[in-house]
Amino acid sequence: MALRYRLESGRGLILADQTQEKDTPVVEIVTPEEFTGIDLGDADVHEALRLLAHSKGTFANLLPDCIIGSLSLLGKEDEGLRIDHFGFFLSAQRLVFIDEGDACEKILAGLGNLSKVSSITSARVLFELVKHSIQDDAQFLTGIERKLSDIEEQVIEDNAAAPSNELLGFRRRLLRHDRSYQQLTDMALVISKDEYLLLTKDDRRLFRLLSQQTERLFQRSQYLKEYSLQLRELYQMQIDVQQNKTIQWLTVITTLVVPLTLISS
């Protein structure tokens, strides 16, 4: 069932009925089936958003009267394996999310800080939703860095049995985060430019700050990805050293045994 909230300064998101209230910014969450019956004022925009909502990526397109796009947000509980995906329609007074599940509803329920916003807008809700989804990412990446550091110590001490699979797992996880941060940065930049001036000056500033934050996360993720590659190379070098030592011992033994074999023959 579709959910609808009205935005009130000092109170945040307030559940409302389906009656459109004039000059009152609203946020709606609908399923793909319910979306087909929503009037967005333009059939072309409706069709474009329907296609975007199934693109499985993070994008934003600026149009004269609205901004349409989609969000793919990585989960943290399962180490980034789950992806919450939904489309969105943003205008000056309206924000519509197209969500097949309940991910968007759960995120909005956790935006308690909206009640502290003195002048709340539909764009501010979108900003807070994205910000909430990445609020623990710096700590998450720090955890990965700590684990990589532990592997480095094991490799240097020559006590690591087989960290290659573990390093490969970290690298794959970081690749997903790389893609997510890059797309979020691009989306935030597109919205911050707002060439049709749909948003307030403060909202454009917030999305500009968001693009800077996701860019920093992207750079951190890139560094960790390179770190994991260097550790893999270090581990391979340790294996090569061990193999060279084994070959040297075999050579010495062969050198001693072959003359004795010839003499006995």
PDB file of C-alpha atoms in Angstrom:
ATOM      1  CA  MET A   1       0.000   0.000   0.000  1.00  0.00           C
ATOM      2  CA  ALA A   2       1.262   3.471  -0.904  1.00  0.00           C
ATOM      3  CA  LEU A   3       2.574   5.604   1.936  1.00  0.00           C
ATOM      4  CA  ARG A   4       2.295   9.367   1.987  1.00  0.00           C
ATOM      5  CA  TYR A   5       3.930  11.892   4.316  1.00  0.00           C
ATOM      6  CA  ARG A   6       3.556  15.628   4.550  1.00  0.00           C
ATOM      7  CA  LEU A   7       6.554  17.701   5.554  1.00  0.00           C
ATOM      8  CA  GLU A   8       6.293  20.037   8.527  1.00  0.00           C
ATOM      9  CA  SER A   9       9.120  22.217   9.783  1.00  0.00           C
ATOM     10  CA  GLY A  10      10.037  21.239  13.323  1.00  0.00           C
ATOM     11  CA  ARG A  11       8.146  17.925  13.073  1.00  0.00           C
ATOM     12  CA  GLY A  12       9.661  16.197  10.039  1.00  0.00           C
ATOM     13  CA  LEU A  13       7.677  13.480   8.235  1.00  0.00           C
ATOM     14  CA  ILE A  14       4.008  13.213   9.223  1.00  0.00           C
ATOM     15  CA  LEU A  15       1.810  10.405   7.878  1.00  0.00           C
ATOM     16  CA  ALA A  16      -0.970  11.881   5.761  1.00  0.00           C
ATOM     17  CA  ASP A  17      -3.921  10.675   3.712  1.00  0.00           C
ATOM     18  CA  GLN A  18      -3.893  10.474  -0.069  1.00  0.00           C
ATOM     19  CA  THR A  19      -5.518  13.889  -0.560  1.00  0.00           C
ATOM     20  CA  GLN A  20      -3.165  16.346  -2.268  1.00  0.00           C
ATOM     21  CA  GLU A  21      -2.615  19.362  -0.047  1.00  0.00           C
ATOM     22  CA  LYS A  22      -1.844  22.488  -2.006  1.00  0.00           C
ATOM     23  CA  ASP A  23       1.512  24.161  -1.331  1.00  0.00           C
ATOM     24  CA  THR A  24       2.450  21.442   1.176  1.00  0.00           C
ATOM     25  CA  PRO A  25       5.567  19.420   0.298  1.00  0.00           C
ATOM     26  CA  VAL A  26       4.909  15.676   0.393  1.00  0.00           C
ATOM     27  CA  VAL A  27       6.877  12.440   0.226  1.00  0.00           C
ATOM     28  CA  GLU A  28       5.325   9.277  -1.199  1.00  0.00           C
ATOM     29  CA  ILE A  29       6.432   5.648  -1.375  1.00  0.00           C
ATOM     30  CA  VAL A  30       4.733   3.484  -4.008  1.00  0.00           C
ATOM     31  CA  THR A  31       5.268   0.057  -5.512  1.00  0.00           C
ATOM     32  CA  PRO A  32       5.942  -0.307  -9.276  1.00  0.00           C
ATOM     33  CA  GLU A  33       2.323  -1.430  -9.695  1.00  0.00           C
ATOM     34  CA  GLU A  34       0.958   1.594  -7.824  1.00  0.00           C
ATOM     35  CA  PHE A  35       3.293   3.897  -9.749  1.00  0.00           C
ATOM     36  CA  THR A  36       1.433   3.243 -12.997  1.00  0.00           C
ATOM     37  CA  GLY A  37      -1.605   5.050 -11.588  1.00  0.00           C
ATOM     38  CA  ILE A  38       0.234   8.149 -10.341  1.00  0.00           C
ATOM     39  CA  ASP A  39      -0.133  11.439 -12.193  1.00  0.00           C
ATOM     40  CA  LEU A  40       3.220  13.218 -12.592  1.00  0.00           C
ATOM     41  CA  GLY A  41       1.912  15.756 -15.064  1.00  0.00           C
ATOM     42  CA  ASP A  42       3.914  14.497 -18.041  1.00  0.00           C
ATOM     43  CA  ALA A  43       3.553  11.117 -19.756  1.00  0.00           C
ATOM     44  CA  ASP A  44       7.141  11.232 -21.062  1.00  0.00           C
ATOM     45  CA  VAL A  45       8.511  11.853 -17.565  1.00  0.00           C
ATOM     46  CA  HIS A  46       6.400   8.981 -16.261  1.00  0.00           C
ATOM     47  CA  GLU A  47       7.771   6.593 -18.879  1.00  0.00           C
ATOM     48  CA  ALA A  48      11.364   7.751 -18.402  1.00  0.00           C
ATOM     49  CA  LEU A  49      11.119   7.225 -14.651  1.00  0.00           C
ATOM     50  CA  ARG A  50       9.560   3.794 -15.124  1.00  0.00           C
ATOM     51  CA  LEU A  51      12.613   2.748 -17.175  1.00  0.00           C
ATOM     52  CA  LEU A  52      15.089   4.382 -14.777  1.00  0.00           C
ATOM     53  CA  ALA A  53      13.579   2.628 -11.784  1.00  0.00           C
ATOM     54  CA  HIS A  54      14.677  -0.718 -13.263  1.00  0.00           C
ATOM     55  CA  SER A  55      18.201   0.380 -14.259  1.00  0.00           C
ATOM     56  CA  LYS A  56      19.817  -1.083 -11.086  1.00  0.00           C
ATOM     57  CA  GLY A  57      22.187   1.859 -10.670  1.00  0.00           C
ATOM     58  CA  THR A  58      22.389   5.355  -9.193  1.00  0.00           C
ATOM     59  CA  PHE A  59      21.532   8.158 -11.614  1.00  0.00           C
ATOM     60  CA  ALA A  60      19.841  11.543 -11.779  1.00  0.00           C
ATOM     61  CA  ASN A  61      18.453  13.372 -14.794  1.00  0.00           C
ATOM     62  CA  LEU A  62      17.568  17.073 -14.683  1.00  0.00           C
ATOM     63  CA  LEU A  63      14.368  18.076 -16.466  1.00  0.00           C
ATOM     64  CA  PRO A  64      12.734  21.530 -16.652  1.00  0.00           C
ATOM     65  CA  ASP A  65      10.081  20.724 -14.028  1.00  0.00           C
ATOM     66  CA  CYS A  66      11.591  17.864 -12.042  1.00  0.00           C
ATOM     67  CA  ILE A  67      14.541  15.593 -11.330  1.00  0.00           C
ATOM     68  CA  ILE A  68      14.151  11.872 -11.930  1.00  0.00           C
ATOM     69  CA  GLY A  69      16.574   9.109 -11.102  1.00  0.00           C
ATOM     70  CA  SER A  70      17.279   5.901  -9.237  1.00  0.00           C
ATOM     71  CA  LEU A  71      19.254   4.853  -6.170  1.00  0.00           C
ATOM     72  CA  SER A  72      21.155   1.634  -5.477  1.00  0.00           C
ATOM     73  CA  LEU A  73      22.340   1.627  -1.865  1.00  0.00           C
ATOM     74  CA  LEU A  74      24.632  -1.056  -0.445  1.00  0.00           C
ATOM     75  CA  GLY A  75      23.750  -2.793   2.789  1.00  0.00           C
ATOM     76  CA  LYS A  76      26.314  -3.032   5.599  1.00  0.00           C
ATOM     77  CA  GLU A  77      24.937  -5.868   7.747  1.00  0.00           C
ATOM     78  CA  ASP A  78      25.908  -8.495   5.176  1.00  0.00           C
ATOM     79  CA  GLU A  79      29.130  -6.676   4.199  1.00  0.00           C
ATOM     80  CA  GLY A  80      27.700  -4.976   1.138  1.00  0.00           C
ATOM     81  CA  LEU A  81      26.083  -8.008  -0.508  1.00  0.00           C
ATOM     82  CA  ARG A  82      22.530  -6.656  -0.262  1.00  0.00           C
ATOM     83  CA  ILE A  83      21.496  -3.786  -2.535  1.00  0.00           C
ATOM     84  CA  ASP A  84      18.432  -1.621  -1.842  1.00  0.00           C
ATOM     85  CA  HIS A  85      17.191  -0.210  -5.127  1.00  0.00           C
ATOM     86  CA  PHE A  86      14.424   2.302  -5.883  1.00  0.00           C
ATOM     87  CA  GLY A  87      13.576   5.081  -8.337  1.00  0.00           C
ATOM     88  CA  PHE A  88      12.671   8.640  -7.383  1.00  0.00           C
ATOM     89  CA  PHE A  89      10.817  11.674  -8.742  1.00  0.00           C
ATOM     90  CA  LEU A  90      11.690  15.068  -7.245  1.00  0.00           C
ATOM     91  CA  SER A  91      10.000  18.406  -7.783  1.00  0.00           C
ATOM     92  CA  ALA A  92       9.808  21.545  -5.681  1.00  0.00           C
ATOM     93  CA  GLN A  93       6.847  20.225  -3.650  1.00  0.00           C
ATOM     94  CA  ARG A  94       6.930  16.484  -4.177  1.00  0.00           C
ATOM     95  CA  LEU A  95       9.215  13.477  -3.724  1.00  0.00           C
ATOM     96  CA  VAL A  96       8.037  10.063  -4.928  1.00  0.00           C
ATOM     97  CA  PHE A  97       9.963   6.827  -4.308  1.00  0.00           C
ATOM     98  CA  ILE A  98       9.262   3.669  -6.318  1.00  0.00           C
ATOM     99  CA  ASP A  99      10.219   0.745  -4.105  1.00  0.00           C
ATOM    100  CA  GLU A 100       9.392  -2.948  -4.527  1.00  0.00           C
ATOM    101  CA  GLY A 101      10.132  -3.710  -0.865  1.00  0.00           C
ATOM    102  CA  ASP A 102      10.226  -1.833   2.426  1.00  0.00           C
ATOM    103  CA  ALA A 103      13.826  -0.539   2.335  1.00  0.00           C
ATOM    104  CA  CYS A 104      12.819   3.051   1.615  1.00  0.00           C
ATOM    105  CA  GLU A 105      10.186   3.043   4.357  1.00  0.00           C
ATOM    106  CA  LYS A 106      12.737   1.774   6.908  1.00  0.00           C
ATOM    107  CA  ILE A 107      15.276   4.434   5.957  1.00  0.00           C
ATOM    108  CA  LEU A 108      12.699   7.225   6.211  1.00  0.00           C
ATOM    109  CA  ALA A 109      11.626   5.901   9.610  1.00  0.00           C
ATOM    110  CA  GLY A 110      15.204   6.374  10.816  1.00  0.00           C
ATOM    111  CA  LEU A 111      15.443  10.027   9.779  1.00  0.00           C
ATOM    112  CA  GLY A 112      14.680  11.446  13.199  1.00  0.00           C
ATOM    113  CA  ASN A 113      16.898  14.469  12.595  1.00  0.00           C
ATOM    114  CA  LEU A 114      14.356  15.850  10.099  1.00  0.00           C
ATOM    115  CA  SER A 115      12.314  17.121  13.039  1.00  0.00           C
ATOM    116  CA  LYS A 116      15.177  19.514  13.807  1.00  0.00           C
ATOM    117  CA  VAL A 117      15.194  21.065  10.316  1.00  0.00           C
ATOM    118  CA  SER A 118      13.747  24.577  10.428  1.00  0.00           C
ATOM    119  CA  SER A 119      12.772  24.692   6.758  1.00  0.00           C
ATOM    120  CA  ILE A 120      12.175  21.201   5.380  1.00  0.00           C
ATOM    121  CA  THR A 121      11.833  20.522   1.650  1.00  0.00           C
ATOM    122  CA  SER A 122      11.329  17.435  -0.508  1.00  0.00           C
ATOM    123  CA  ALA A 123      14.935  17.754  -1.739  1.00  0.00           C
ATOM    124  CA  ARG A 124      16.153  17.827   1.873  1.00  0.00           C
ATOM    125  CA  VAL A 125      14.441  14.478   2.490  1.00  0.00           C
ATOM    126  CA  LEU A 126      16.269  12.941  -0.493  1.00  0.00           C
ATOM    127  CA  PHE A 127      19.560  14.368   0.767  1.00  0.00           C
ATOM    128  CA  GLU A 128      19.008  13.018   4.288  1.00  0.00           C
ATOM    129  CA  LEU A 129      18.043   9.586   2.948  1.00  0.00           C
ATOM    130  CA  VAL A 130      21.286   9.250   0.953  1.00  0.00           C
ATOM    131  CA  LYS A 131      23.344  10.696   3.804  1.00  0.00           C
ATOM    132  CA  HIS A 132      21.765   8.225   6.243  1.00  0.00           C
ATOM    133  CA  SER A 133      22.657   5.304   3.937  1.00  0.00           C
ATOM    134  CA  ILE A 134      26.380   6.174   4.001  1.00  0.00           C
ATOM    135  CA  GLN A 135      26.689   7.566   7.539  1.00  0.00           C
ATOM    136  CA  ASP A 136      28.604   4.506   8.811  1.00  0.00           C
ATOM    137  CA  ASP A 137      30.690   3.936   5.680  1.00  0.00           C
ATOM    138  CA  ALA A 138      33.837   5.618   7.012  1.00  0.00           C
ATOM    139  CA  GLN A 139      33.757   3.270  10.000  1.00  0.00           C
ATOM    140  CA  PHE A 140      32.995   0.330   7.699  1.00  0.00           C
ATOM    141  CA  LEU A 141      36.050   1.093   5.545  1.00  0.00           C
ATOM    142  CA  THR A 142      38.176   1.547   8.665  1.00  0.00           C
ATOM    143  CA  GLY A 143      37.169  -1.966   9.701  1.00  0.00           C
ATOM    144  CA  ILE A 144      38.324  -3.339   6.343  1.00  0.00           C
ATOM    145  CA  GLU A 145      41.619  -1.452   6.670  1.00  0.00           C
ATOM    146  CA  ARG A 146      42.161  -2.967  10.123  1.00  0.00           C
ATOM    147  CA  LYS A 147      41.563  -6.478   8.772  1.00  0.00           C
ATOM    148  CA  LEU A 148      43.960  -5.875   5.877  1.00  0.00           C
ATOM    149  CA  SER A 149      46.574  -4.640   8.351  1.00  0.00           C
ATOM    150  CA  ASP A 150      46.182  -7.873  10.360  1.00  0.00           C
ATOM    151  CA  ILE A 151      46.708  -9.916   7.186  1.00  0.00           C
ATOM    152  CA  GLU A 152      49.836  -7.900   6.404  1.00  0.00           C
ATOM    153  CA  GLU A 153      51.303  -8.742   9.807  1.00  0.00           C
ATOM    154  CA  GLN A 154      50.518 -12.429   9.283  1.00  0.00           C
ATOM    155  CA  VAL A 155      52.164 -12.446   5.865  1.00  0.00           C
ATOM    156  CA  ILE A 156      55.289 -10.663   7.132  1.00  0.00           C
ATOM    157  CA  GLU A 157      55.579 -13.090  10.045  1.00  0.00           C
ATOM    158  CA  ASP A 158      55.109 -15.976   7.582  1.00  0.00           C
ATOM    159  CA  ASN A 159      52.199 -17.358   9.598  1.00  0.00           C
ATOM    160  CA  ALA A 160      49.455 -16.867   6.998  1.00  0.00           C
ATOM    161  CA  ALA A 161      48.166 -20.180   5.748  1.00  0.00           C
ATOM    162  CA  ALA A 162      46.250 -18.971   2.706  1.00  0.00           C
ATOM    163  CA  PRO A 163      44.993 -15.349   2.789  1.00  0.00           C
ATOM    164  CA  SER A 164      44.535 -15.144  -0.997  1.00  0.00           C
ATOM    165  CA  ASN A 165      40.813 -15.985  -0.927  1.00  0.00           C
ATOM    166  CA  GLU A 166      40.239 -13.529   1.904  1.00  0.00           C
ATOM    167  CA  LEU A 167      42.083 -10.768   0.024  1.00  0.00           C
ATOM    168  CA  LEU A 168      40.059 -11.526  -3.090  1.00  0.00           C
ATOM    169  CA  GLY A 169      36.865 -11.210  -1.054  1.00  0.00           C
ATOM    170  CA  PHE A 170      37.906  -7.792   0.245  1.00  0.00           C
ATOM    171  CA  ARG A 171      38.796  -6.663  -3.268  1.00  0.00           C
ATOM    172  CA  ARG A 172      35.425  -7.694  -4.688  1.00  0.00           C
ATOM    173  CA  ARG A 173      33.615  -5.944  -1.852  1.00  0.00           C
ATOM    174  CA  LEU A 174      35.615  -2.752  -2.401  1.00  0.00           C
ATOM    175  CA  LEU A 175      34.867  -2.866  -6.127  1.00  0.00           C
ATOM    176  CA  ARG A 176      31.141  -2.745  -5.335  1.00  0.00           C
ATOM    177  CA  HIS A 177      31.678   0.214  -3.009  1.00  0.00           C
ATOM    178  CA  ASP A 178      33.843   1.971  -5.607  1.00  0.00           C
ATOM    179  CA  ARG A 179      31.017   1.793  -8.113  1.00  0.00           C
ATOM    180  CA  SER A 180      28.433   2.887  -5.561  1.00  0.00           C
ATOM    181  CA  TYR A 181      30.430   5.929  -4.365  1.00  0.00           C
ATOM    182  CA  GLN A 182      31.267   7.025  -7.904  1.00  0.00           C
ATOM    183  CA  GLN A 183      27.618   6.893  -8.955  1.00  0.00           C
ATOM    184  CA  LEU A 184      26.470   8.710  -5.810  1.00  0.00           C
ATOM    185  CA  THR A 185      29.067  11.424  -6.449  1.00  0.00           C
ATOM    186  CA  ASP A 186      27.858  11.894 -10.024  1.00  0.00           C
ATOM    187  CA  MET A 187      24.210  11.974  -8.938  1.00  0.00           C
ATOM    188  CA  ALA A 188      24.850  14.544  -6.183  1.00  0.00           C
ATOM    189  CA  LEU A 189      26.816  16.746  -8.608  1.00  0.00           C
ATOM    190  CA  VAL A 190      24.004  16.664 -11.167  1.00  0.00           C
ATOM    191  CA  ILE A 191      21.437  17.673  -8.551  1.00  0.00           C
ATOM    192  CA  SER A 192      23.694  20.366  -7.035  1.00  0.00           C
ATOM    193  CA  LYS A 193      24.069  22.094 -10.415  1.00  0.00           C
ATOM    194  CA  ASP A 194      20.261  22.340 -10.796  1.00  0.00           C
ATOM    195  CA  GLU A 195      20.384  24.423 -13.955  1.00  0.00           C
ATOM    196  CA  TYR A 196      16.588  24.885 -13.940  1.00  0.00           C
ATOM    197  CA  LEU A 197      16.663  26.234 -10.339  1.00  0.00           C
ATOM    198  CA  LEU A 198      14.118  23.770  -8.967  1.00  0.00           C
ATOM    199  CA  LEU A 199      15.773  23.606  -5.561  1.00  0.00           C
ATOM    200  CA  THR A 200      16.590  26.180  -2.929  1.00  0.00           C
ATOM    201  CA  LYS A 201      20.100  27.573  -2.619  1.00  0.00           C
ATOM    202  CA  ASP A 202      20.572  25.688   0.649  1.00  0.00           C
ATOM    203  CA  ASP A 203      19.507  22.371  -0.923  1.00  0.00           C
ATOM    204  CA  ARG A 204      21.980  22.827  -3.774  1.00  0.00           C
ATOM    205  CA  ARG A 205      24.713  23.485  -1.204  1.00  0.00           C
ATOM    206  CA  LEU A 206      23.820  20.295   0.690  1.00  0.00           C
ATOM    207  CA  PHE A 207      24.062  18.138  -2.424  1.00  0.00           C
ATOM    208  CA  ARG A 208      27.392  19.750  -3.258  1.00  0.00           C
ATOM    209  CA  LEU A 209      28.633  18.759   0.206  1.00  0.00           C
ATOM    210  CA  LEU A 210      27.218  15.274  -0.335  1.00  0.00           C
ATOM    211  CA  SER A 211      29.210  14.901  -3.561  1.00  0.00           C
ATOM    212  CA  GLN A 212      32.374  15.864  -1.687  1.00  0.00           C
ATOM    213  CA  GLN A 213      31.656  13.328   1.059  1.00  0.00           C
ATOM    214  CA  THR A 214      31.046  10.452  -1.376  1.00  0.00           C
ATOM    215  CA  GLU A 215      34.153  11.461  -3.337  1.00  0.00           C
ATOM    216  CA  ARG A 216      36.229  11.121  -0.153  1.00  0.00           C
ATOM    217  CA  LEU A 217      34.712   7.688   0.468  1.00  0.00           C
ATOM    218  CA  PHE A 218      35.526   6.743  -3.116  1.00  0.00           C
ATOM    219  CA  GLN A 219      39.154   7.792  -2.677  1.00  0.00           C
ATOM    220  CA  ARG A 220      39.389   5.816   0.581  1.00  0.00           C
ATOM    221  CA  SER A 221      37.922   2.754  -1.089  1.00  0.00           C
ATOM    222  CA  GLN A 222      40.387   3.120  -3.975  1.00  0.00           C
ATOM    223  CA  TYR A 223      43.291   3.246  -1.519  1.00  0.00           C
ATOM    224  CA  LEU A 224      42.104   0.091   0.265  1.00  0.00           C
ATOM    225  CA  LYS A 225      41.671  -1.694  -3.042  1.00  0.00           C
ATOM    226  CA  GLU A 226      45.280  -0.895  -3.951  1.00  0.00           C
ATOM    227  CA  TYR A 227      46.365  -1.934  -0.453  1.00  0.00           C
ATOM    228  CA  SER A 228      44.707  -5.333  -0.889  1.00  0.00           C
ATOM    229  CA  LEU A 229      46.446  -5.758  -4.254  1.00  0.00           C
ATOM    230  CA  GLN A 230      49.829  -4.951  -2.696  1.00  0.00           C
ATOM    231  CA  LEU A 231      49.198  -7.497   0.070  1.00  0.00           C
ATOM    232  CA  ARG A 232      48.345 -10.123  -2.514  1.00  0.00           C
ATOM    233  CA  GLU A 233      51.610  -9.387  -4.311  1.00  0.00           C
ATOM    234  CA  LEU A 234      53.501  -9.527  -0.996  1.00  0.00           C
ATOM    235  CA  TYR A 235      51.940 -12.891  -0.201  1.00  0.00           C
ATOM    236  CA  GLN A 236      52.876 -14.207  -3.658  1.00  0.00           C
ATOM    237  CA  MET A 237      56.424 -12.967  -3.130  1.00  0.00           C
ATOM    238  CA  GLN A 238      56.581 -14.856   0.183  1.00  0.00           C
ATOM    239  CA  ILE A 239      55.476 -18.017  -1.611  1.00  0.00           C
ATOM    240  CA  ASP A 240      58.151 -17.490  -4.283  1.00  0.00           C
ATOM    241  CA  VAL A 241      60.816 -17.077  -1.582  1.00  0.00           C
ATOM    242  CA  GLN A 242      59.718 -20.322   0.062  1.00  0.00           C
ATOM    243  CA  GLN A 243      59.783 -22.119  -3.279  1.00  0.00           C
ATOM    244  CA  ASN A 244      63.282 -20.799  -4.002  1.00  0.00           C
ATOM    245  CA  LYS A 245      64.490 -22.056  -0.606  1.00  0.00           C
ATOM    246  CA  THR A 246      63.023 -25.487  -1.313  1.00  0.00           C
ATOM    247  CA  ILE A 247      64.690 -25.611  -4.732  1.00  0.00           C
ATOM    248  CA  GLN A 248      68.014 -24.620  -3.181  1.00  0.00           C
ATOM    249  CA  TRP A 249      67.811 -27.460  -0.641  1.00  0.00           C
ATOM    250  CA  LEU A 250      66.875 -29.898  -3.371  1.00  0.00           C
ATOM    251  CA  THR A 251      69.861 -28.717  -5.409  1.00  0.00           C
ATOM    252  CA  VAL A 252      72.247 -29.214  -2.483  1.00  0.00           C
ATOM    253  CA  ILE A 253      70.895 -32.695  -1.785  1.00  0.00           C
ATOM    254  CA  THR A 254      71.115 -33.610  -5.463  1.00  0.00           C
ATOM    255  CA  THR A 255      74.707 -32.354  -5.603  1.00  0.00           C
ATOM    256  CA  LEU A 256      75.656 -34.590  -2.660  1.00  0.00           C
ATOM    257  CA  VAL A 257      73.716 -37.678  -3.715  1.00  0.00           C
ATOM    258  CA  VAL A 258      74.585 -37.884  -7.445  1.00  0.00           C
ATOM    259  CA  PRO A 259      78.403 -38.409  -6.963  1.00  0.00           C
ATOM    260  CA  LEU A 260      77.764 -41.099  -4.369  1.00  0.00           C
ATOM    261  CA  THR A 261      75.341 -42.808  -6.725  1.00  0.00           C
ATOM    262  CA  LEU A 262      77.967 -42.763  -9.491  1.00  0.00           C
ATOM    263  CA  ILE A 263      80.676 -44.172  -7.202  1.00  0.00           C
ATOM    264  CA  SER A 264      78.419 -46.964  -5.947  1.00  0.00           C
ATOM    265  CA  SER A 265      77.442 -47.755  -9.533  1.00  0.00           C
TER     266      SER A 265
END
